[in-house]
Amino acid sequence: MKLPLILSWSVRILLAVAYVLSGILKLYPIEFFENDMLMHHLSTEKLVLFQSRLLIGGELLVAAGILFALRDKLFLRLSFIMLAIYTLYLTILILLEGNSGNCGCFGNAIVLTPLEGIMKNVFLAGMTWIVWHNQVQYTFKWKNAVLIVLTLFTLALPFILNPVLL
């Protein structure tokens, strides 16, 4: 379903903003996110400091990729994959611990139960689907260089904003 350009870009921007908010809000305080990963045995004590920041950087990378439409199919696929993995994690969380507590989708800033987190992910998957059906293709000389710089910057940003203290 093709949407008018302004509506298509509005959905794209809102989707990117959701990923940015999710990443940045997990970053402060990052200890909540790290403890959640440790509590659910998703990482070890030594690796959690790096894995948590890389996951946040991954969310920022997907946001930037969607926003700038550099490689639409790649970043929209990554969006679907991330949402599927997060939804699977939340489903397992509900089965093991029930639908109580904070899912951690937006750190401590916005508290959602795991079921609310799944509903949010379904909504974001719908937005991703809309953007998928309204892809844009840009061609310019430095596209690959911009993509490399963007990747390095977004993956490094969580380490810059909230350095690992050993």
Tab-separated table of N, CA and C in Angstrom:
chain	number	residue	atom	x	y	z
A	1	MET	N	0.849	-1.164	0.000
A	1	MET	CA	0.000	0.000	0.000
A	1	MET	C	0.897	1.228	0.000
A	2	LYS	N	0.857	1.958	-1.062
A	2	LYS	CA	1.651	3.182	-1.180
A	2	LYS	C	0.939	4.327	-0.481
A	3	LEU	N	1.687	5.019	0.348
A	3	LEU	CA	1.157	6.165	1.073
A	3	LEU	C	1.661	7.453	0.443
A	4	PRO	N	0.959	8.548	0.678
A	4	PRO	CA	1.517	9.839	0.253
A	4	PRO	C	2.887	10.041	0.894
A	5	LEU	N	3.760	10.721	0.210
A	5	LEU	CA	5.145	10.888	0.648
A	5	LEU	C	5.251	11.444	2.065
A	6	ILE	N	4.462	12.440	2.403
A	6	ILE	CA	4.552	13.051	3.739
A	6	ILE	C	4.145	12.061	4.828
A	7	LEU	N	3.137	11.241	4.553
A	7	LEU	CA	2.697	10.245	5.531
A	7	LEU	C	3.726	9.127	5.662
A	8	SER	N	4.268	8.697	4.542
A	8	SER	CA	5.287	7.662	4.540
A	8	SER	C	6.506	8.102	5.354
A	9	TRP	N	6.959	9.319	5.132
A	9	TRP	CA	8.112	9.830	5.870
A	9	TRP	C	7.774	10.060	7.339
A	10	SER	N	6.548	10.416	7.638
A	10	SER	CA	6.138	10.592	9.040
A	10	SER	C	6.242	9.278	9.794
A	11	VAL	N	5.779	8.186	9.191
A	11	VAL	CA	5.872	6.859	9.817
A	11	VAL	C	7.336	6.470	9.977
A	12	ARG	N	8.145	6.716	8.956
A	12	ARG	CA	9.575	6.414	9.003
A	12	ARG	C	10.248	7.158	10.160
A	13	ILE	N	9.951	8.431	10.299
A	13	ILE	CA	10.556	9.250	11.358
A	13	ILE	C	10.098	8.770	12.735
A	14	LEU	N	8.814	8.478	12.886
A	14	LEU	CA	8.304	7.991	14.175
A	14	LEU	C	8.944	6.657	14.557
A	15	LEU	N	9.131	5.780	13.583
A	15	LEU	CA	9.780	4.493	13.848
A	15	LEU	C	11.219	4.706	14.302
A	16	ALA	N	11.938	5.568	13.616
A	16	ALA	CA	13.326	5.861	13.995
A	16	ALA	C	13.385	6.486	15.385
A	17	VAL	N	12.471	7.386	15.691
A	17	VAL	CA	12.433	8.032	17.008
A	17	VAL	C	12.178	6.990	18.102
A	18	ALA	N	11.312	6.019	17.829
A	18	ALA	CA	11.044	4.955	18.816
A	18	ALA	C	12.319	4.180	19.131
A	19	TYR	N	13.104	3.859	18.101
A	19	TYR	CA	14.368	3.148	18.335
A	19	TYR	C	15.381	4.029	19.080
A	20	VAL	N	15.445	5.301	18.751
A	20	VAL	CA	16.368	6.207	19.451
A	20	VAL	C	15.968	6.317	20.922
A	21	LEU	N	14.691	6.521	21.180
A	21	LEU	CA	14.226	6.623	22.573
A	21	LEU	C	14.518	5.344	23.336
A	22	SER	N	14.262	4.213	22.704
A	22	SER	CA	14.524	2.932	23.354
A	22	SER	C	15.993	2.806	23.732
A	23	GLY	N	16.872	3.179	22.836
A	23	GLY	CA	18.307	3.083	23.112
A	23	GLY	C	18.776	4.077	24.153
A	24	ILE	N	18.430	5.335	23.974
A	24	ILE	CA	18.913	6.383	24.884
A	24	ILE	C	18.354	6.205	26.288
A	25	LEU	N	17.080	5.832	26.400
A	25	LEU	CA	16.484	5.672	27.728
A	25	LEU	C	17.050	4.458	28.465
A	26	LYS	N	17.558	3.465	27.740
A	26	LYS	CA	18.234	2.335	28.385
A	26	LYS	C	19.620	2.743	28.875
A	27	LEU	N	20.167	3.769	28.270
A	27	LEU	CA	21.531	4.186	28.581
A	27	LEU	C	21.630	4.903	29.925
A	28	TYR	N	20.537	5.521	30.350
A	28	TYR	CA	20.543	6.292	31.614
A	28	TYR	C	19.375	5.897	32.485
A	29	PRO	N	19.546	5.205	33.573
A	29	PRO	CA	20.788	4.593	34.048
A	29	PRO	C	20.980	3.222	33.397
A	30	ILE	N	22.136	2.991	32.888
A	30	ILE	CA	22.421	1.732	32.190
A	30	ILE	C	22.468	0.550	33.151
A	31	GLU	N	22.689	0.829	34.418
A	31	GLU	CA	22.771	-0.250	35.408
A	31	GLU	C	21.480	-1.081	35.435
A	32	PHE	N	20.343	-0.441	35.239
A	32	PHE	CA	19.075	-1.179	35.205
A	32	PHE	C	19.089	-2.204	34.076
A	33	PHE	N	19.513	-1.764	32.896
A	33	PHE	CA	19.565	-2.643	31.733
A	33	PHE	C	20.585	-3.761	31.947
A	34	GLU	N	21.746	-3.412	32.482
A	34	GLU	CA	22.779	-4.417	32.748
A	34	GLU	C	22.289	-5.447	33.760
A	35	ASN	N	21.671	-4.977	34.843
A	35	ASN	CA	21.160	-5.893	35.866
A	35	ASN	C	20.073	-6.804	35.310
A	36	ASP	N	19.229	-6.261	34.441
A	36	ASP	CA	18.175	-7.068	33.820
A	36	ASP	C	18.785	-8.180	32.970
A	37	MET	N	19.829	-7.855	32.226
A	37	MET	CA	20.512	-8.866	31.410
A	37	MET	C	21.160	-9.936	32.290
A	38	LEU	N	21.734	-9.511	33.409
A	38	LEU	CA	22.354	-10.467	34.330
A	38	LEU	C	21.300	-11.335	35.015
A	39	MET	N	20.211	-10.720	35.455
A	39	MET	CA	19.168	-11.425	36.179
A	39	MET	C	18.521	-12.522	35.325
A	40	HIS	N	18.408	-12.263	34.026
A	40	HIS	CA	17.786	-13.235	33.135
A	40	HIS	C	18.815	-14.098	32.396
A	41	HIS	N	20.049	-14.079	32.891
A	41	HIS	CA	21.127	-14.927	32.374
A	41	HIS	C	21.373	-14.715	30.879
A	42	LEU	N	21.299	-13.471	30.448
A	42	LEU	CA	21.562	-13.137	29.056
A	42	LEU	C	23.014	-12.733	28.826
A	43	SER	N	23.765	-12.620	29.909
A	43	SER	CA	25.156	-12.215	29.796
A	43	SER	C	25.890	-12.585	31.077
A	44	THR	N	27.208	-12.495	30.996
A	44	THR	CA	28.027	-12.694	32.193
A	44	THR	C	28.381	-11.327	32.769
A	45	GLU	N	28.898	-11.329	33.990
A	45	GLU	CA	29.224	-10.062	34.650
A	45	GLU	C	30.253	-9.237	33.885
A	46	LYS	N	31.209	-9.885	33.285
A	46	LYS	CA	32.251	-9.155	32.557
A	46	LYS	C	31.747	-8.651	31.190
A	47	LEU	N	30.972	-9.483	30.496
A	47	LEU	CA	30.523	-9.128	29.159
A	47	LEU	C	29.360	-8.150	29.137
A	48	VAL	N	28.574	-8.113	30.212
A	48	VAL	CA	27.360	-7.290	30.209
A	48	VAL	C	27.666	-5.807	29.976
A	49	LEU	N	28.809	-5.354	30.441
A	49	LEU	CA	29.179	-3.950	30.260
A	49	LEU	C	29.309	-3.588	28.784
A	50	PHE	N	29.756	-4.540	27.985
A	50	PHE	CA	29.956	-4.303	26.562
A	50	PHE	C	28.713	-4.687	25.754
A	51	GLN	N	28.111	-5.821	26.093
A	51	GLN	CA	26.936	-6.275	25.358
A	51	GLN	C	25.772	-5.292	25.470
A	52	SER	N	25.567	-4.742	26.659
A	52	SER	CA	24.460	-3.799	26.838
A	52	SER	C	24.655	-2.570	25.953
A	53	ARG	N	25.860	-2.065	25.898
A	53	ARG	CA	26.135	-0.877	25.072
A	53	ARG	C	26.075	-1.202	23.578
A	54	LEU	N	26.496	-2.407	23.201
A	54	LEU	CA	26.401	-2.805	21.796
A	54	LEU	C	24.949	-2.985	21.362
A	55	LEU	N	24.106	-3.526	22.244
A	55	LEU	CA	22.682	-3.643	21.919
A	55	LEU	C	22.051	-2.266	21.740
A	56	ILE	N	22.406	-1.350	22.625
A	56	ILE	CA	21.903	0.017	22.511
A	56	ILE	C	22.413	0.646	21.216
A	57	GLY	N	23.689	0.453	20.916
A	57	GLY	CA	24.250	0.950	19.666
A	57	GLY	C	23.563	0.338	18.455
A	58	GLY	N	23.189	-0.928	18.557
A	58	GLY	CA	22.454	-1.585	17.480
A	58	GLY	C	21.094	-0.941	17.247
A	59	GLU	N	20.427	-0.589	18.330
A	59	GLU	CA	19.137	0.106	18.183
A	59	GLU	C	19.337	1.472	17.536
A	60	LEU	N	20.389	2.168	17.931
A	60	LEU	CA	20.670	3.477	17.333
A	60	LEU	C	21.043	3.342	15.860
A	61	LEU	N	21.755	2.276	15.524
A	61	LEU	CA	22.125	2.028	14.124
A	61	LEU	C	20.877	1.761	13.277
A	62	VAL	N	19.971	0.929	13.784
A	62	VAL	CA	18.730	0.655	13.048
A	62	VAL	C	17.932	1.947	12.878
A	63	ALA	N	17.875	2.754	13.928
A	63	ALA	CA	17.165	4.039	13.841
A	63	ALA	C	17.768	4.920	12.758
A	64	ALA	N	19.088	5.045	12.750
A	64	ALA	CA	19.756	5.888	11.756
A	64	ALA	C	19.575	5.322	10.348
A	65	GLY	N	19.683	4.006	10.212
A	65	GLY	CA	19.511	3.377	8.911
A	65	GLY	C	18.121	3.584	8.347
A	66	ILE	N	17.116	3.473	9.211
A	66	ILE	CA	15.739	3.701	8.777
A	66	ILE	C	15.522	5.173	8.449
A	67	LEU	N	16.026	6.049	9.292
A	67	LEU	CA	15.814	7.478	9.093
A	67	LEU	C	16.467	7.979	7.808
A	68	PHE	N	17.707	7.575	7.565
A	68	PHE	CA	18.436	8.073	6.403
A	68	PHE	C	18.219	7.234	5.146
A	69	ALA	N	17.515	6.100	5.282
A	69	ALA	CA	17.151	5.245	4.147
A	69	ALA	C	18.351	4.911	3.260
A	70	LEU	N	19.474	4.599	3.888
A	70	LEU	CA	20.675	4.294	3.113
A	70	LEU	C	20.580	2.926	2.432
A	71	ARG	N	20.187	1.935	3.151
A	71	ARG	CA	19.973	0.579	2.642
A	71	ARG	C	18.659	0.100	3.259
A	72	ASP	N	17.567	0.565	2.690
A	72	ASP	CA	16.256	0.339	3.295
A	72	ASP	C	15.984	-1.126	3.614
A	73	LYS	N	16.164	-2.019	2.652
A	73	LYS	CA	15.839	-3.424	2.890
A	73	LYS	C	16.646	-3.995	4.051
A	74	LEU	N	17.920	-3.682	4.115
A	74	LEU	CA	18.780	-4.180	5.182
A	74	LEU	C	18.286	-3.723	6.552
A	75	PHE	N	18.073	-2.428	6.715
A	75	PHE	CA	17.703	-1.910	8.032
A	75	PHE	C	16.270	-2.253	8.422
A	76	LEU	N	15.393	-2.377	7.451
A	76	LEU	CA	14.026	-2.795	7.773
A	76	LEU	C	14.001	-4.270	8.160
A	77	ARG	N	14.825	-5.082	7.516
A	77	ARG	CA	14.948	-6.487	7.939
A	77	ARG	C	15.514	-6.570	9.357
A	78	LEU	N	16.532	-5.764	9.628
A	78	LEU	CA	17.092	-5.740	10.984
A	78	LEU	C	16.042	-5.315	12.003
A	79	SER	N	15.198	-4.386	11.637
A	79	SER	CA	14.119	-3.957	12.525
A	79	SER	C	13.181	-5.127	12.821
A	80	PHE	N	12.763	-5.847	11.781
A	80	PHE	CA	11.891	-7.004	11.984
A	80	PHE	C	12.562	-8.056	12.865
A	81	ILE	N	13.846	-8.304	12.629
A	81	ILE	CA	14.576	-9.312	13.404
A	81	ILE	C	14.673	-8.892	14.864
A	82	MET	N	15.046	-7.639	15.113
A	82	MET	CA	15.152	-7.159	16.492
A	82	MET	C	13.807	-7.265	17.205
A	83	LEU	N	12.742	-6.843	16.547
A	83	LEU	CA	11.419	-6.896	17.162
A	83	LEU	C	11.001	-8.341	17.435
A	84	ALA	N	11.326	-9.250	16.532
A	84	ALA	CA	10.990	-10.662	16.735
A	84	ALA	C	11.764	-11.236	17.923
A	85	ILE	N	13.042	-10.923	18.023
A	85	ILE	CA	13.854	-11.424	19.142
A	85	ILE	C	13.360	-10.837	20.464
A	86	TYR	N	13.104	-9.545	20.493
A	86	TYR	CA	12.602	-8.915	21.726
A	86	TYR	C	11.242	-9.494	22.113
A	87	THR	N	10.387	-9.748	21.138
A	87	THR	CA	9.064	-10.312	21.426
A	87	THR	C	9.186	-11.737	21.947
A	88	LEU	N	10.081	-12.521	21.364
A	88	LEU	CA	10.321	-13.874	21.858
A	88	LEU	C	10.817	-13.830	23.298
A	89	TYR	N	11.757	-12.943	23.580
A	89	TYR	CA	12.276	-12.777	24.944
A	89	TYR	C	11.144	-12.416	25.913
A	90	LEU	N	10.295	-11.472	25.533
A	90	LEU	CA	9.196	-11.055	26.413
A	90	LEU	C	8.174	-12.169	26.601
A	91	THR	N	7.940	-12.958	25.561
A	91	THR	CA	7.023	-14.095	25.672
A	91	THR	C	7.570	-15.114	26.663
A	92	ILE	N	8.841	-15.420	26.562
A	92	ILE	CA	9.481	-16.352	27.505
A	92	ILE	C	9.420	-15.778	28.914
A	93	LEU	N	9.649	-14.476	29.048
A	93	LEU	CA	9.577	-13.814	30.351
A	93	LEU	C	8.186	-13.971	30.963
A	94	ILE	N	7.153	-13.793	30.161
A	94	ILE	CA	5.779	-13.958	30.658
A	94	ILE	C	5.540	-15.399	31.094
A	95	LEU	N	6.000	-16.358	30.300
A	95	LEU	CA	5.796	-17.768	30.627
A	95	LEU	C	6.527	-18.174	31.902
A	96	LEU	N	7.720	-17.627	32.122
A	96	LEU	CA	8.517	-18.006	33.291
A	96	LEU	C	8.187	-17.202	34.545
A	97	GLU	N	7.903	-15.901	34.375
A	97	GLU	CA	7.756	-15.027	35.535
A	97	GLU	C	6.411	-14.319	35.626
A	98	GLY	N	5.576	-14.482	34.635
A	98	GLY	CA	4.287	-13.793	34.623
A	98	GLY	C	4.421	-12.410	33.998
A	99	ASN	N	3.299	-11.727	33.943
A	99	ASN	CA	3.243	-10.417	33.290
A	99	ASN	C	3.345	-9.298	34.315
A	100	SER	N	4.404	-9.318	35.078
A	100	SER	CA	4.573	-8.264	36.083
A	100	SER	C	5.956	-7.649	35.939
A	101	GLY	N	6.092	-6.460	36.470
A	101	GLY	CA	7.373	-5.772	36.420
A	101	GLY	C	7.553	-4.988	35.139
A	102	ASN	N	8.745	-4.457	34.987
A	102	ASN	CA	9.094	-3.611	33.852
A	102	ASN	C	9.822	-4.462	32.813
A	103	CYS	N	9.359	-4.407	31.571
A	103	CYS	CA	10.007	-5.197	30.512
A	103	CYS	C	11.378	-4.627	30.141
A	104	GLY	N	11.636	-3.369	30.481
A	104	GLY	CA	12.921	-2.757	30.183
A	104	GLY	C	13.028	-2.195	28.786
A	105	CYS	N	11.932	-2.165	28.062
A	105	CYS	CA	11.955	-1.678	26.673
A	105	CYS	C	12.452	-0.239	26.565
A	106	PHE	N	12.140	0.559	27.558
A	106	PHE	CA	12.563	1.960	27.582
A	106	PHE	C	13.291	2.268	28.891
A	107	GLY	N	14.078	1.306	29.358
A	107	GLY	CA	14.808	1.491	30.608
A	107	GLY	C	13.844	1.681	31.763
A	108	ASN	N	14.181	2.602	32.651
A	108	ASN	CA	13.316	2.924	33.794
A	108	ASN	C	12.391	4.093	33.505
A	109	ALA	N	12.594	4.770	32.384
A	109	ALA	CA	11.859	6.000	32.091
A	109	ALA	C	10.389	5.743	31.779
A	110	ILE	N	10.104	4.698	31.019
A	110	ILE	CA	8.730	4.341	30.666
A	110	ILE	C	8.548	2.887	31.065
A	111	VAL	N	7.713	2.657	32.058
A	111	VAL	CA	7.516	1.308	32.579
A	111	VAL	C	6.396	0.622	31.798
A	112	LEU	N	6.751	-0.512	31.177
A	112	LEU	CA	5.788	-1.346	30.466
A	112	LEU	C	5.887	-2.762	31.001
A	113	THR	N	4.739	-3.425	31.143
A	113	THR	CA	4.775	-4.847	31.483
A	113	THR	C	5.253	-5.605	30.249
A	114	PRO	N	5.658	-6.860	30.411
A	114	PRO	CA	6.076	-7.621	29.236
A	114	PRO	C	4.991	-7.691	28.146
A	115	LEU	N	3.718	-7.841	28.527
A	115	LEU	CA	2.651	-7.885	27.527
A	115	LEU	C	2.511	-6.540	26.810
A	116	GLU	N	2.630	-5.459	27.540
A	116	GLU	CA	2.601	-4.137	26.908
A	116	GLU	C	3.801	-3.964	25.969
A	117	GLY	N	4.947	-4.526	26.360
A	117	GLY	CA	6.126	-4.494	25.500
A	117	GLY	C	5.891	-5.258	24.206
A	118	ILE	N	5.206	-6.409	24.300
A	118	ILE	CA	4.881	-7.178	23.097
A	118	ILE	C	3.938	-6.369	22.207
A	119	MET	N	2.938	-5.729	22.796
A	119	MET	CA	2.007	-4.915	22.003
A	119	MET	C	2.743	-3.758	21.325
A	120	LYS	N	3.689	-3.155	22.042
A	120	LYS	CA	4.510	-2.090	21.452
A	120	LYS	C	5.308	-2.627	20.261
A	121	ASN	N	5.880	-3.827	20.420
A	121	ASN	CA	6.658	-4.434	19.340
A	121	ASN	C	5.790	-4.755	18.124
A	122	VAL	N	4.569	-5.210	18.361
A	122	VAL	CA	3.648	-5.486	17.246
A	122	VAL	C	3.329	-4.179	16.516
A	123	PHE	N	3.109	-3.115	17.269
A	123	PHE	CA	2.840	-1.810	16.671
A	123	PHE	C	4.039	-1.338	15.849
A	124	LEU	N	5.249	-1.478	16.407
A	124	LEU	CA	6.457	-1.086	15.670
A	124	LEU	C	6.681	-1.971	14.442
A	125	ALA	N	6.324	-3.247	14.543
A	125	ALA	CA	6.428	-4.132	13.370
A	125	ALA	C	5.462	-3.668	12.283
A	126	GLY	N	4.290	-3.212	12.680
A	126	GLY	CA	3.344	-2.659	11.715
A	126	GLY	C	3.897	-1.413	11.046
A	127	MET	N	4.538	-0.563	11.839
A	127	MET	CA	5.165	0.627	11.275
A	127	MET	C	6.295	0.231	10.318
A	128	THR	N	7.071	-0.780	10.700
A	128	THR	CA	8.156	-1.266	9.843
A	128	THR	C	7.583	-1.799	8.533
A	129	TRP	N	6.474	-2.503	8.615
A	129	TRP	CA	5.817	-3.036	7.417
A	129	TRP	C	5.382	-1.904	6.488
A	130	ILE	N	4.816	-0.843	7.079
A	130	ILE	CA	4.393	0.317	6.275
A	130	ILE	C	5.606	0.937	5.570
A	131	VAL	N	6.698	1.111	6.314
A	131	VAL	CA	7.905	1.689	5.719
A	131	VAL	C	8.454	0.756	4.637
A	132	TRP	N	8.395	-0.567	4.871
A	132	TRP	CA	8.860	-1.549	3.890
A	132	TRP	C	8.129	-1.365	2.561
A	133	HIS	N	6.842	-1.129	2.632
A	133	HIS	CA	6.040	-0.981	1.416
A	133	HIS	C	6.112	0.426	0.823
A	134	ASN	N	6.881	1.281	1.434
A	134	ASN	CA	7.071	2.640	0.931
A	134	ASN	C	8.551	2.988	0.926
A	135	GLN	N	9.369	2.008	0.506
A	135	GLN	CA	10.822	2.196	0.526
A	135	GLN	C	11.253	3.281	-0.448
A	136	VAL	N	12.364	3.876	-0.080
A	136	VAL	CA	12.972	4.868	-0.964
A	136	VAL	C	14.395	4.406	-1.272
A	137	GLN	N	14.872	4.755	-2.431
A	137	GLN	CA	16.229	4.398	-2.841
A	137	GLN	C	16.962	5.666	-3.249
A	138	TYR	N	18.048	5.917	-2.563
A	138	TYR	CA	18.885	7.053	-2.912
A	138	TYR	C	20.190	6.532	-3.479
A	139	THR	N	20.677	7.209	-4.462
A	139	THR	CA	22.001	6.872	-4.972
A	139	THR	C	22.852	8.133	-4.927
A	140	PHE	N	23.954	8.002	-4.274
A	140	PHE	CA	24.934	9.072	-4.273
A	140	PHE	C	26.308	8.446	-4.102
A	141	LYS	N	27.298	9.188	-4.480
A	141	LYS	CA	28.651	8.664	-4.614
A	141	LYS	C	29.209	8.074	-3.318
A	142	TRP	N	28.957	8.680	-2.192
A	142	TRP	CA	29.593	8.294	-0.936
A	142	TRP	C	28.675	7.467	-0.034
A	143	LYS	N	27.698	6.789	-0.595
A	143	LYS	CA	26.714	6.041	0.191
A	143	LYS	C	27.369	5.016	1.122
A	144	ASN	N	28.304	4.229	0.598
A	144	ASN	CA	28.960	3.209	1.418
A	144	ASN	C	29.838	3.834	2.505
A	145	ALA	N	30.503	4.916	2.190
A	145	ALA	CA	31.333	5.597	3.201
A	145	ALA	C	30.454	6.154	4.317
A	146	VAL	N	29.337	6.747	3.944
A	146	VAL	CA	28.409	7.281	4.953
A	146	VAL	C	27.890	6.148	5.829
A	147	LEU	N	27.575	5.016	5.217
A	147	LEU	CA	27.076	3.866	5.966
A	147	LEU	C	28.118	3.348	6.957
A	148	ILE	N	29.367	3.300	6.543
A	148	ILE	CA	30.439	2.839	7.438
A	148	ILE	C	30.618	3.805	8.603
A	149	VAL	N	30.669	5.103	8.316
A	149	VAL	CA	30.824	6.109	9.379
A	149	VAL	C	29.630	6.061	10.326
A	150	LEU	N	28.436	5.946	9.774
A	150	LEU	CA	27.220	5.880	10.587
A	150	LEU	C	27.231	4.653	11.491
A	151	THR	N	27.659	3.531	10.962
A	151	THR	CA	27.743	2.304	11.749
A	151	THR	C	28.741	2.459	12.892
A	152	LEU	N	29.922	2.937	12.580
A	152	LEU	CA	30.943	3.116	13.626
A	152	LEU	C	30.480	4.116	14.682
A	153	PHE	N	29.877	5.205	14.233
A	153	PHE	CA	29.429	6.243	15.165
A	153	PHE	C	28.332	5.727	16.094
A	154	THR	N	27.302	5.074	15.544
A	154	THR	CA	26.186	4.636	16.389
A	154	THR	C	26.590	3.513	17.337
A	155	LEU	N	27.495	2.641	16.898
A	155	LEU	CA	27.942	1.576	17.797
A	155	LEU	C	28.881	2.109	18.876
A	156	ALA	N	29.628	3.164	18.567
A	156	ALA	CA	30.538	3.753	19.559
A	156	ALA	C	29.833	4.719	20.501
A	157	LEU	N	28.742	5.315	20.070
A	157	LEU	CA	28.079	6.356	20.850
A	157	LEU	C	27.721	5.943	22.280
A	158	PRO	N	27.145	4.751	22.513
A	158	PRO	CA	26.859	4.371	23.903
A	158	PRO	C	28.118	4.277	24.782
A	159	PHE	N	29.231	3.889	24.181
A	159	PHE	CA	30.487	3.804	24.938
A	159	PHE	C	31.031	5.209	25.236
A	160	ILE	N	30.743	6.164	24.358
A	160	ILE	CA	31.176	7.549	24.560
A	160	ILE	C	30.300	8.234	25.602
A	161	LEU	N	28.982	8.069	25.465
A	161	LEU	CA	28.051	8.721	26.374
A	161	LEU	C	28.048	8.116	27.778
A	162	ASN	N	28.299	6.818	27.867
A	162	ASN	CA	28.300	6.122	29.146
A	162	ASN	C	29.450	5.131	29.148
A	163	PRO	N	30.674	5.633	29.375
A	163	PRO	CA	31.864	4.773	29.274
A	163	PRO	C	31.833	3.581	30.237
A	164	VAL	N	32.470	2.513	29.820
A	164	VAL	CA	32.617	1.333	30.666
A	164	VAL	C	33.657	1.651	31.725
A	165	LEU	N	33.283	1.473	32.974
A	165	LEU	CA	34.210	1.693	34.079
A	165	LEU	C	34.561	0.342	34.684
A	166	LEU	N	35.788	-0.071	34.474
A	166	LEU	CA	36.210	-1.400	34.992
A	166	LEU	C	36.813	-1.288	36.366
